[in-house]
Amino acid sequence: MSPSPLNNWKAPAFLLAFTVLSAAISAPPALAQGAVFEPAPGDRQYSPYPSENFPRRVYFGDTHLHTSYSTDAGMAGQEKVGPDEAYRFAKGEVVESQTGQKARLRAPLDFLVVADHAELLGLAPFIRKSDPTVLSDPLGKKWHDMVKAGKGYDAFIEWLNFGAKRPFDSPEMTKSAWGEIVDAAEKHNQPGLFTAFIGFEWTSHPKGDNLHRVVVFRDNGDKAKQVVPFSAYDSEAPEELWKYMDRYEQKTGGRMLAIPHNGNLSNGRFFEKTKFDGSKWDRNYVESRAKREPLVEITQAKGTGETHPLLSPEDEFADFGLLDKTNLQGSAPKTNKMLETEYARQALMDGLLLENQFGTNPYKFGLIGSTDNHTGLATAEEKNWFGKAHMLEPSAERYQDVLIKSLVDPKLNITALDLQAAGLVAVWANENTRTSLFDAMERKEAYGTSGTRLQVRVFGGWDFSEKDLASSEFAKVGYDKGVPMGGDLKGAPSGKAPSFVVRAMREVEGGNLDRIQVIKGWLDKDGKTHERIYDVAVSGDRKIDKNGRCKTPVGTTVNEADASFTNTIGAPFLQAFWKDPDFDPAEKAFYYVRVLEIPTPTWLAFDAKYYSLKMPKGARLSSQERAFTSPIWYSPK
């Protein structure tokens, strides 16, 4: 079958309409996904909005930021930017970084999760104040003395190599630090204006293989303070973290979700098909994973984990943000076999197969991005990147620095040149509150970006048509006739294929758009998985061929020497109607949208210009920023 008609349309009037649509604020409580409230007869109102109950606005934030309270950041020398400063910075205030530089976001974020490491939480601030709790323990005193002597990075490496072995125990220290972190979130949480989530990071990395999860609370401090964070010292197994989350919810009536990240540094363990101890999965494991982990962070400073060129050879954009030489600690090199269980797209396809076996899809997750910065500064913009850690804050030397030194082979070091300025999470929610944003993330009505704030919205259903693109009520039509990102389509009506309407718009001061793509994965009748990419809207006069692809690059306007670009190519707004031309109603499938911007300079180009440097050969001086939406799934039943 040939591709369905595609739409590539841009017009200032529609751009304005989309801007107005996105800026409108509604604040009713959330309804179930895909639902649109209809007023009862006799209850009509002139204003249409009292009866509406669906998101009209997208909120940008970071669900993964570390401060001086994280043991690694704090011991390595980041002493200045704690939770209070991190929230102030996210709200748009000027904050002084660890290296004494004044920093500010170009635009405030809407929400932030301070996610300090649970392992020995409190050690860093206790060292700073020479607390007797630390000095009374021999190892604590040793690390205290190292930090005070300027050898904090060495102390951090020693701590890192303890792995899951608890160096020493101080429940009072952890409780004290946790209380201060919660108090900071409570202080800065302003419902309707700025959401300060309570959270922490569970930092399991057996033998250096990354299995980290950020845990986010839906709740306020009164509930969060009834527990302390679960650490890898309690267990390295993800299923034990999920049990902790169960216990919390049973105890408090609250809710949590966990967000894994950096599968690319797990050396094949991130999406492995066995339990942590190597035993076979069972229904309980699969259901717990699906329930507890509705999102996966696929792009951040330490790489992008959407897919890999060796897994997706037909995807010419699969090489974005790769960091694929080793695991988190650089303790072992990567093999090609490991890639199969590290990347999100392959896991989404594997999930279709696993659902047949267990009745639940354990890998039915949405896609987001966040920073994982350890500076306390949620910077993800290339020309305003304050680094992954304080030693990588702006300087003439930072491009030569090493983030994590391998103890076995310098070739496995994670260096500054391996890093990217990324990413952010965007959430379509009814209002800017903990509950509304959390509920939207839980239902996967969220997407990730590589740090840009481009807007993208997609709906899938059975009855969309090209005419829907012209509607002035895009969101209402979308919910009326279909489901948003994160939703489900089931049981195709006879003779129908799923159709999608997509809109994407660049951020006001960002790069124009290159194209919109639909990424489809499916499971055939023989139990084999497949993937295919469809270009559904492209900028300029380029054409999409009969195979659904545009092989003509958008080009580039990047002046690397000047670290600049112009929006003389691309389009500020793209939209598309697309119907799956290869649909088989008997085959499970998923569809997600990827939006590419035109090439723009990277932080290395900005550093080269600012410090008058010549970057080494191979340094990435430009890239195509992008967004990845959460999928819409189809199942025959």
XYZ file of C-alpha atoms in Angstrom:
637
model
C 0.000 0.000 0.000
C 1.181 3.518 -0.623
C 1.378 6.014 2.227
C -1.685 8.020 2.993
C -1.707 11.679 2.043
C 0.605 13.655 4.235
C 0.261 17.185 5.285
C 3.044 19.678 5.399
C 1.571 23.008 6.241
C 2.791 26.181 7.804
C 1.036 29.493 8.201
C 1.481 32.401 10.587
C -2.223 32.478 11.411
C -2.228 28.883 12.474
C 0.966 29.398 14.426
C -0.783 32.123 16.361
C -3.806 29.893 16.954
C -1.593 27.135 18.256
C 0.215 29.559 20.541
C -3.056 30.786 21.981
C -4.296 27.238 22.334
C -1.191 26.198 24.216
C -1.163 29.230 26.462
C -4.731 28.837 27.678
C -4.942 27.730 31.283
C -7.581 25.448 32.706
C -7.626 24.105 36.189
C -10.269 21.431 36.708
C -9.328 18.095 38.261
C -8.124 15.396 35.921
C -10.491 13.039 34.187
C -9.685 9.672 32.764
C -7.472 9.652 29.695
C -9.319 10.317 26.484
C -12.428 11.557 28.214
C -14.226 14.795 27.441
C -16.878 15.976 29.864
C -20.211 16.813 28.346
C -22.534 19.096 30.346
C -25.885 17.738 31.381
C -28.940 18.968 29.447
C -30.044 22.306 30.828
C -26.610 23.046 32.221
C -25.207 24.843 29.188
C -22.915 27.774 29.836
C -21.796 30.535 27.496
C -18.195 29.827 28.370
C -17.199 26.409 27.045
C -14.439 25.952 29.570
C -16.299 25.111 32.805
C -17.365 21.842 31.211
C -13.937 21.007 29.854
C -11.590 18.770 31.690
C -8.621 18.025 29.502
C -5.123 19.497 29.318
C -4.664 22.533 27.135
C -1.192 23.466 28.294
C 2.206 21.839 28.347
C 4.557 22.293 31.311
C 8.325 21.919 31.085
C 10.463 20.635 33.902
C 13.305 18.467 35.131
C 12.612 15.302 37.115
C 16.236 14.504 37.832
C 18.466 17.085 39.479
C 21.147 16.589 42.116
C 22.380 19.148 44.617
C 25.162 19.433 47.145
C 23.198 16.944 49.276
C 24.079 14.088 46.915
C 27.069 12.221 48.282
C 28.940 12.159 44.971
C 28.395 15.824 44.140
C 28.943 17.020 47.691
C 32.120 15.044 48.355
C 33.579 15.895 44.946
C 33.358 19.588 45.768
C 29.880 20.891 44.961
C 29.176 22.565 48.295
C 27.327 25.702 47.348
C 24.110 24.809 45.511
C 21.728 22.886 47.736
C 18.008 22.130 47.354
C 16.955 25.685 48.218
C 19.241 27.226 45.590
C 18.231 24.557 43.056
C 14.552 25.433 43.355
C 15.279 29.164 43.214
C 17.317 28.654 40.057
C 14.546 26.590 38.441
C 12.117 29.412 39.219
C 14.266 31.828 37.251
C 16.398 33.463 39.928
C 20.073 34.281 39.487
C 22.153 31.781 41.465
C 25.898 31.628 41.959
C 27.348 28.294 40.875
C 29.942 26.288 42.742
C 32.703 27.921 40.704
C 31.432 31.385 41.523
C 29.740 32.152 38.222
C 26.356 33.830 38.080
C 23.832 31.636 36.303
C 20.226 31.985 35.224
C 17.812 30.092 32.999
C 16.600 31.857 29.861
C 13.084 31.055 31.041
C 11.942 29.509 34.333
C 10.909 25.883 34.533
C 7.400 24.911 35.596
C 8.458 22.091 37.905
C 11.495 20.392 39.369
C 12.351 17.182 41.208
C 15.401 17.429 43.443
C 16.518 13.817 43.288
C 19.552 13.465 45.506
C 21.077 10.032 45.884
C 19.597 7.923 48.681
C 22.913 6.243 49.433
C 24.465 7.819 52.520
C 22.129 10.755 52.093
C 23.372 13.492 54.373
C 27.036 12.517 54.349
C 28.097 15.465 52.220
C 26.395 18.188 54.294
C 27.500 16.451 57.504
C 31.102 16.477 56.259
C 30.802 20.158 55.439
C 29.820 20.983 58.999
C 32.217 18.391 60.538
C 29.317 16.759 62.314
C 30.330 14.361 65.134
C 28.229 11.662 63.489
C 30.696 11.487 60.617
C 33.815 12.031 62.703
C 32.921 9.176 65.034
C 33.144 6.626 62.221
C 36.652 5.760 60.976
C 35.668 5.729 57.325
C 33.515 8.795 57.738
C 36.435 10.622 59.329
C 38.766 9.477 56.549
C 36.461 10.844 53.870
C 35.902 13.993 55.932
C 39.618 14.597 56.099
C 40.054 13.891 52.375
C 37.333 16.376 51.476
C 38.752 19.025 53.789
C 42.205 18.423 52.262
C 40.891 19.033 48.747
C 40.766 15.373 47.757
C 37.012 15.146 47.567
C 36.977 13.586 44.098
C 39.143 10.725 45.344
C 36.789 10.276 48.286
C 33.875 10.178 45.833
C 35.570 7.449 43.774
C 36.189 5.421 46.952
C 32.531 5.769 47.880
C 31.405 4.846 44.367
C 33.402 1.644 44.435
C 31.708 0.458 47.609
C 28.808 -0.381 45.328
C 25.989 -1.904 47.363
C 28.086 -2.422 50.482
C 27.037 0.118 53.103
C 30.211 1.938 54.200
C 28.676 2.922 57.522
C 25.228 3.542 58.870
C 23.632 6.590 60.414
C 19.816 6.676 60.254
C 19.856 10.009 62.069
C 22.017 11.569 59.375
C 19.758 10.316 56.576
C 16.593 11.393 58.373
C 18.013 14.832 59.023
C 19.042 15.415 55.415
C 15.782 13.988 54.064
C 13.840 16.333 56.296
C 15.750 19.332 54.978
C 15.198 18.257 51.362
C 11.474 17.800 51.961
C 11.276 21.153 53.731
C 12.930 22.870 50.762
C 10.379 21.343 48.390
C 7.513 22.405 50.661
C 8.891 25.930 50.849
C 9.147 26.351 47.092
C 6.019 24.496 46.020
C 3.520 27.087 44.754
C 0.417 25.358 43.353
C -0.570 26.946 40.073
C 2.788 28.677 39.639
C 5.635 26.276 40.313
C 5.685 22.653 41.401
C 8.478 21.449 43.657
C 8.197 17.676 43.699
C 9.641 15.601 46.519
C 11.909 12.827 45.271
C 15.171 10.926 45.502
C 17.347 8.637 43.395
C 17.824 4.935 44.108
C 21.345 4.288 42.860
C 21.866 0.627 42.091
C 24.831 -0.158 39.845
C 25.987 -3.760 40.434
C 29.514 -4.209 39.090
C 29.209 -0.740 37.610
C 26.111 -1.500 35.504
C 23.609 1.329 35.789
C 20.136 0.432 37.111
C 19.306 3.808 38.623
C 15.751 5.010 39.244
C 14.423 8.404 40.286
C 11.485 8.071 42.673
C 8.875 10.850 42.587
C 6.263 11.486 45.284
C 2.793 12.730 44.369
C 2.395 13.863 47.948
C 3.250 16.651 50.323
C 5.810 16.586 53.072
C 3.506 15.232 55.768
C 3.448 11.890 53.985
C 6.942 11.950 52.521
C 8.466 12.444 55.955
C 6.898 9.228 57.202
C 9.635 7.336 55.334
C 13.260 7.789 54.388
C 14.554 7.077 50.880
C 15.170 3.474 49.876
C 18.810 2.979 48.933
C 20.886 0.427 47.051
C 22.270 -0.528 50.461
C 18.784 -1.785 51.292
C 18.721 -3.732 48.030
C 20.150 -3.484 44.534
C 17.147 -5.259 43.049
C 14.496 -3.105 41.342
C 11.731 -5.391 42.575
C 12.659 -4.550 46.178
C 12.378 -0.855 45.350
C 8.857 -1.519 44.032
C 7.989 -3.307 47.297
C 9.191 -0.249 49.217
C 6.886 1.862 47.068
C 4.013 -0.523 47.852
C 4.697 -0.234 51.568
C 4.803 3.551 51.389
C 1.469 3.733 49.634
C -0.132 1.279 52.056
C 1.193 3.218 55.025
C 0.392 6.739 53.931
C -2.249 6.476 51.223
C 0.155 8.407 48.981
C 1.531 7.549 45.567
C 4.941 7.174 43.950
C 6.380 6.419 40.549
C 9.902 5.406 39.523
C 11.763 6.606 36.422
C 14.719 4.522 35.168
C 17.483 6.229 33.225
C 20.723 5.587 31.321
C 20.094 2.132 29.962
C 23.048 2.961 27.707
C 25.352 2.601 30.732
C 23.937 -0.688 32.019
C 25.973 -3.067 29.833
C 22.831 -4.919 28.867
C 21.057 -5.062 32.229
C 18.512 -2.294 31.842
C 15.868 -4.251 29.943
C 17.102 -7.754 30.659
C 14.498 -10.536 30.572
C 15.198 -11.966 34.003
C 14.880 -10.782 37.559
C 17.838 -9.117 39.213
C 19.092 -12.457 40.573
C 18.833 -14.142 37.174
C 15.651 -16.072 37.918
C 12.718 -16.137 35.530
C 10.100 -13.459 35.480
C 6.655 -14.176 36.820
C 3.347 -12.369 36.527
C 3.903 -10.409 39.737
C 7.250 -9.063 38.533
C 5.850 -8.022 35.181
C 2.815 -6.333 36.677
C 4.917 -4.508 39.254
C 7.290 -3.159 36.635
C 4.429 -1.963 34.452
C 2.748 -0.284 37.411
C 5.785 1.291 39.039
C 7.679 2.534 35.987
C 5.312 4.347 33.602
C 8.119 6.515 32.198
C 11.720 6.055 31.112
C 14.172 8.945 30.901
C 15.775 8.391 27.485
C 17.851 11.516 27.106
C 20.085 13.378 29.542
C 23.679 14.572 29.895
C 25.130 11.042 29.850
C 23.587 10.127 26.539
C 20.398 9.367 24.658
C 18.857 5.925 24.845
C 16.120 5.974 22.220
C 17.851 3.551 19.889
C 21.271 2.728 18.440
C 22.486 2.591 14.827
C 23.240 -1.118 15.178
C 19.682 -1.781 16.365
C 18.007 0.578 13.896
C 20.176 0.592 10.750
C 17.426 2.256 8.706
C 17.256 5.191 11.121
C 19.709 7.835 9.937
C 19.033 9.872 13.084
C 19.803 7.047 15.518
C 23.285 8.278 16.352
C 22.152 11.216 18.464
C 23.838 11.572 21.847
C 25.458 8.150 21.844
C 27.573 7.125 24.820
C 28.103 3.453 24.181
C 31.601 2.369 25.136
C 31.136 1.121 28.671
C 28.944 1.047 31.776
C 28.493 3.715 34.444
C 31.790 3.066 36.217
C 33.835 2.170 33.168
C 34.469 -1.244 34.650
C 33.862 -3.221 31.441
C 33.667 -2.423 27.737
C 30.439 -2.584 25.792
C 29.670 -5.425 23.391
C 27.165 -5.284 20.556
C 25.083 -7.995 22.216
C 24.514 -5.753 25.237
C 22.857 -3.109 23.082
C 19.790 -5.310 22.580
C 18.641 -4.781 26.158
C 19.690 -1.188 26.686
C 17.590 0.993 24.385
C 13.989 2.115 24.670
C 12.727 1.392 21.152
C 13.836 -2.226 21.287
C 12.308 -2.572 24.768
C 9.009 -1.158 23.512
C 9.019 -3.848 20.813
C 10.034 -6.574 23.264
C 7.168 -5.504 25.488
C 4.656 -6.462 22.799
C 6.060 -9.964 22.786
C 6.261 -10.237 26.573
C 2.630 -9.196 26.863
C 1.670 -12.344 24.965
C 3.553 -14.408 27.513
C 2.490 -12.728 30.741
C -0.729 -10.914 29.928
C 0.869 -7.577 30.877
C 3.355 -5.489 28.952
C 6.209 -4.704 31.373
C 7.726 -2.222 28.945
C 4.676 -0.102 28.317
C 6.372 3.135 29.233
C 6.366 6.737 28.102
C 9.450 8.675 27.024
C 10.897 11.696 28.795
C 14.180 13.528 29.281
C 15.822 15.289 32.230
C 19.219 16.670 33.130
C 20.802 14.473 35.840
C 22.990 17.488 36.524
C 24.901 17.402 39.806
C 25.455 21.143 39.920
C 22.066 21.998 41.404
C 21.467 23.934 38.180
C 18.840 22.529 35.830
C 20.495 23.746 32.636
C 19.783 21.831 29.441
C 20.312 24.567 26.890
C 23.417 24.241 24.727
C 24.445 27.888 25.032
C 23.786 28.028 28.745
C 25.020 24.625 29.941
C 26.618 24.555 33.358
C 27.738 20.973 33.031
C 26.984 17.569 34.434
C 29.004 18.272 37.572
C 30.716 21.266 39.087
C 34.110 20.323 37.602
C 32.426 20.651 34.219
C 31.052 24.123 34.791
C 32.031 26.621 32.076
C 35.783 27.064 31.744
C 38.413 27.009 29.041
C 39.521 23.601 30.228
C 36.309 21.700 30.804
C 36.166 20.041 27.404
C 39.301 18.117 28.422
C 37.934 16.954 31.771
C 36.861 13.500 32.851
C 33.529 12.956 34.578
C 34.045 9.365 35.741
C 37.482 7.745 35.675
C 37.621 4.054 34.827
C 39.694 1.998 37.220
C 40.504 -0.566 34.542
C 41.151 1.318 31.299
C 41.408 5.046 30.542
C 39.662 4.343 27.232
C 36.542 3.646 29.274
C 36.583 7.021 31.011
C 33.405 9.038 30.626
C 34.759 12.376 29.458
C 33.338 15.831 28.896
C 33.401 15.234 25.155
C 31.005 12.315 25.675
C 28.379 14.561 27.255
C 25.526 16.605 25.863
C 23.409 19.430 27.216
C 20.130 17.586 27.833
C 17.251 17.082 28.528
C 13.780 18.143 29.697
C 10.385 16.582 30.300
C 7.189 18.150 28.960
C 3.830 17.273 30.505
C 0.339 17.969 29.166
C -1.562 18.613 32.389
C -4.631 20.477 33.576
C -2.726 22.620 36.042
C 0.685 23.173 37.537
C 0.312 21.181 40.741
C 1.922 18.076 42.163
C -1.214 16.003 41.702
C -2.059 17.138 38.183
C 1.480 16.809 36.824
C 2.009 13.468 38.575
C -1.259 12.074 37.210
C -0.315 13.188 33.699
C 3.099 11.540 34.015
C 1.503 8.381 35.349
C -0.837 8.182 32.354
C 2.181 8.929 30.084
C 0.783 12.132 28.638
C 4.338 13.410 28.574
C 7.289 13.629 26.239
C 10.989 14.219 26.384
C 13.223 16.704 24.650
C 16.959 16.969 24.276
C 16.805 20.276 26.126
C 14.763 22.410 23.781
C 11.213 23.483 24.638
C 9.508 22.700 21.367
C 5.854 21.772 21.688
C 4.382 18.618 20.223
C 0.970 17.040 20.543
C -0.376 13.856 18.986
C -3.723 12.080 19.015
C -4.522 8.684 17.577
C -7.900 7.169 16.725
C -10.004 5.562 14.027
C -11.872 8.521 12.618
C -9.410 11.361 12.252
C -9.223 13.039 8.878
C -7.086 15.663 7.285
C -9.836 18.188 7.975
C -9.154 17.884 11.701
C -5.879 19.691 11.202
C -7.816 22.831 10.359
C -9.896 22.718 13.521
C -9.614 25.636 15.931
C -10.333 23.101 18.697
C -7.464 20.730 18.058
C -7.291 19.372 21.597
C -11.042 18.906 21.983
C -11.284 17.144 18.648
C -8.329 15.024 19.657
C -9.919 13.841 22.891
C -13.348 13.506 21.291
C -12.152 11.256 18.509
C -9.121 9.553 19.954
C -6.480 9.245 22.639
C -3.393 11.347 23.396
C 0.194 10.185 23.728
C 0.345 7.404 26.295
C -3.085 6.097 25.298
C -4.432 2.825 23.938
C -6.306 1.858 20.817
C -7.970 -1.539 20.891
C -9.909 -3.714 18.488
C -9.744 -2.025 15.116
C -13.182 -1.429 13.570
C -13.666 -3.426 10.406
C -11.822 -1.914 7.487
C -10.181 0.854 9.490
C -6.560 1.672 10.237
C -5.345 3.928 13.046
C -4.947 7.535 12.045
C -3.038 10.284 13.791
C -3.018 14.058 13.923
C 0.186 15.741 15.055
C 1.182 19.323 15.671
C 4.645 20.585 16.528
C 5.954 24.076 17.067
C 9.428 25.334 17.799
C 10.105 27.340 20.918
C 10.007 31.076 20.290
C 13.777 31.557 20.365
C 14.670 28.079 19.197
C 15.607 26.436 15.962
C 13.073 25.789 13.219
C 11.727 22.293 12.656
C 13.174 19.863 10.138
C 10.472 17.183 10.193
C 7.906 15.160 12.097
C 8.279 11.389 12.104
C 6.090 8.542 13.289
C 8.056 5.589 14.663
C 6.091 2.353 14.495
C 6.990 -0.928 16.177
C 4.945 -4.080 15.835
C 4.760 -7.807 16.514
C 3.933 -10.052 13.581
C 2.021 -13.335 13.563
C 5.276 -15.290 13.807
C 6.281 -13.531 17.011
C 8.923 -11.339 15.414
C 9.224 -7.632 16.115
C 9.740 -4.922 13.530
C 10.221 -1.173 13.388
C 9.637 1.394 10.681
C 10.030 5.130 10.398
C 7.618 7.340 8.495
C 8.307 10.985 7.730
C 4.882 12.579 7.982
C 5.720 16.272 7.615
C 8.867 17.953 6.338
C 9.838 21.578 6.006
C 10.497 23.404 2.781
C 9.913 22.005 -0.673
C 11.256 18.547 0.080
C 9.116 15.567 -0.801
C 8.169 12.401 1.029
C 8.565 9.409 -1.266
C 6.258 6.435 -1.799
C 7.989 4.613 1.048
C 7.105 7.337 3.486
C 10.586 8.788 3.737
C 12.248 12.055 2.875
C 15.874 11.341 2.108
C 16.770 14.975 1.458
C 18.487 16.509 4.505
C 17.213 19.833 5.729
C 20.705 21.302 5.401
C 22.438 23.486 7.924
C 22.950 27.163 8.670
C 25.317 26.582 11.569
C 28.411 28.756 11.656
C 30.511 26.644 13.999
C 33.229 29.256 14.401
C 30.669 31.831 15.475
C 28.451 29.315 17.359
C 25.432 30.710 15.553
C 22.659 29.680 13.194
C 19.742 31.247 11.361
C 16.167 30.105 10.865
C 16.374 30.537 7.103
C 15.667 26.834 6.642
C 13.118 24.611 8.331
C 9.690 25.684 9.504
C 8.471 27.202 12.789
C 5.393 24.978 12.726
C 4.567 21.623 11.183
C 1.517 19.435 11.370
C 0.396 16.206 9.828
C -2.468 13.809 9.377
C -1.223 10.269 8.905
C -2.944 6.918 8.566
C -0.941 3.731 8.928
C -0.623 2.379 5.372
C 0.699 -1.010 6.530
C -1.756 -1.737 9.317
C -2.689 -5.314 10.178
C -5.503 -5.408 12.754
C -4.216 -8.714 14.116
C -0.806 -7.305 15.058
C 0.061 -5.451 18.251
C 1.827 -2.188 17.608
C 2.937 1.137 19.083
C 3.433 4.523 17.517
C 5.439 7.435 18.850
C 6.373 10.762 17.313
C 9.834 12.195 16.927
C 10.273 15.837 15.971
C 13.626 17.037 14.689
C 14.863 20.605 14.681
C 17.309 22.005 12.157
C 20.995 21.748 13.183
C 22.101 24.163 15.897
C 25.433 24.660 17.733
C 26.333 22.514 20.745
C 27.871 23.621 24.024
C 31.293 22.726 22.626
C 30.850 25.280 19.857
C 29.763 27.925 22.359
C 32.769 27.124 24.566
C 35.100 27.298 21.587
C 33.837 30.747 20.687
C 33.688 32.144 24.226
C 37.128 30.910 25.270
C 38.761 31.158 21.819
C 39.488 27.440 21.697
C 40.092 24.930 18.966
C 38.122 21.818 19.767
C 39.653 18.410 19.050
C 38.817 16.578 15.863
C 35.547 14.716 16.162
C 34.030 17.027 18.782
C 30.305 17.466 18.160
C 29.899 21.142 17.294
C 26.340 20.951 16.002
C 23.390 18.628 16.432
C 19.695 18.331 15.724
C 17.706 18.877 18.903
C 14.581 16.777 19.110
C 11.533 15.620 20.992
C 10.225 12.084 21.553
C 6.594 11.588 22.527
C 5.252 8.764 24.598
C 3.746 6.076 22.365
C 0.144 5.243 21.573
C -0.348 1.471 21.678
C -2.629 -0.691 19.572
C -3.802 -4.163 20.571
C -6.279 -6.361 18.689
C -8.331 -6.950 21.862
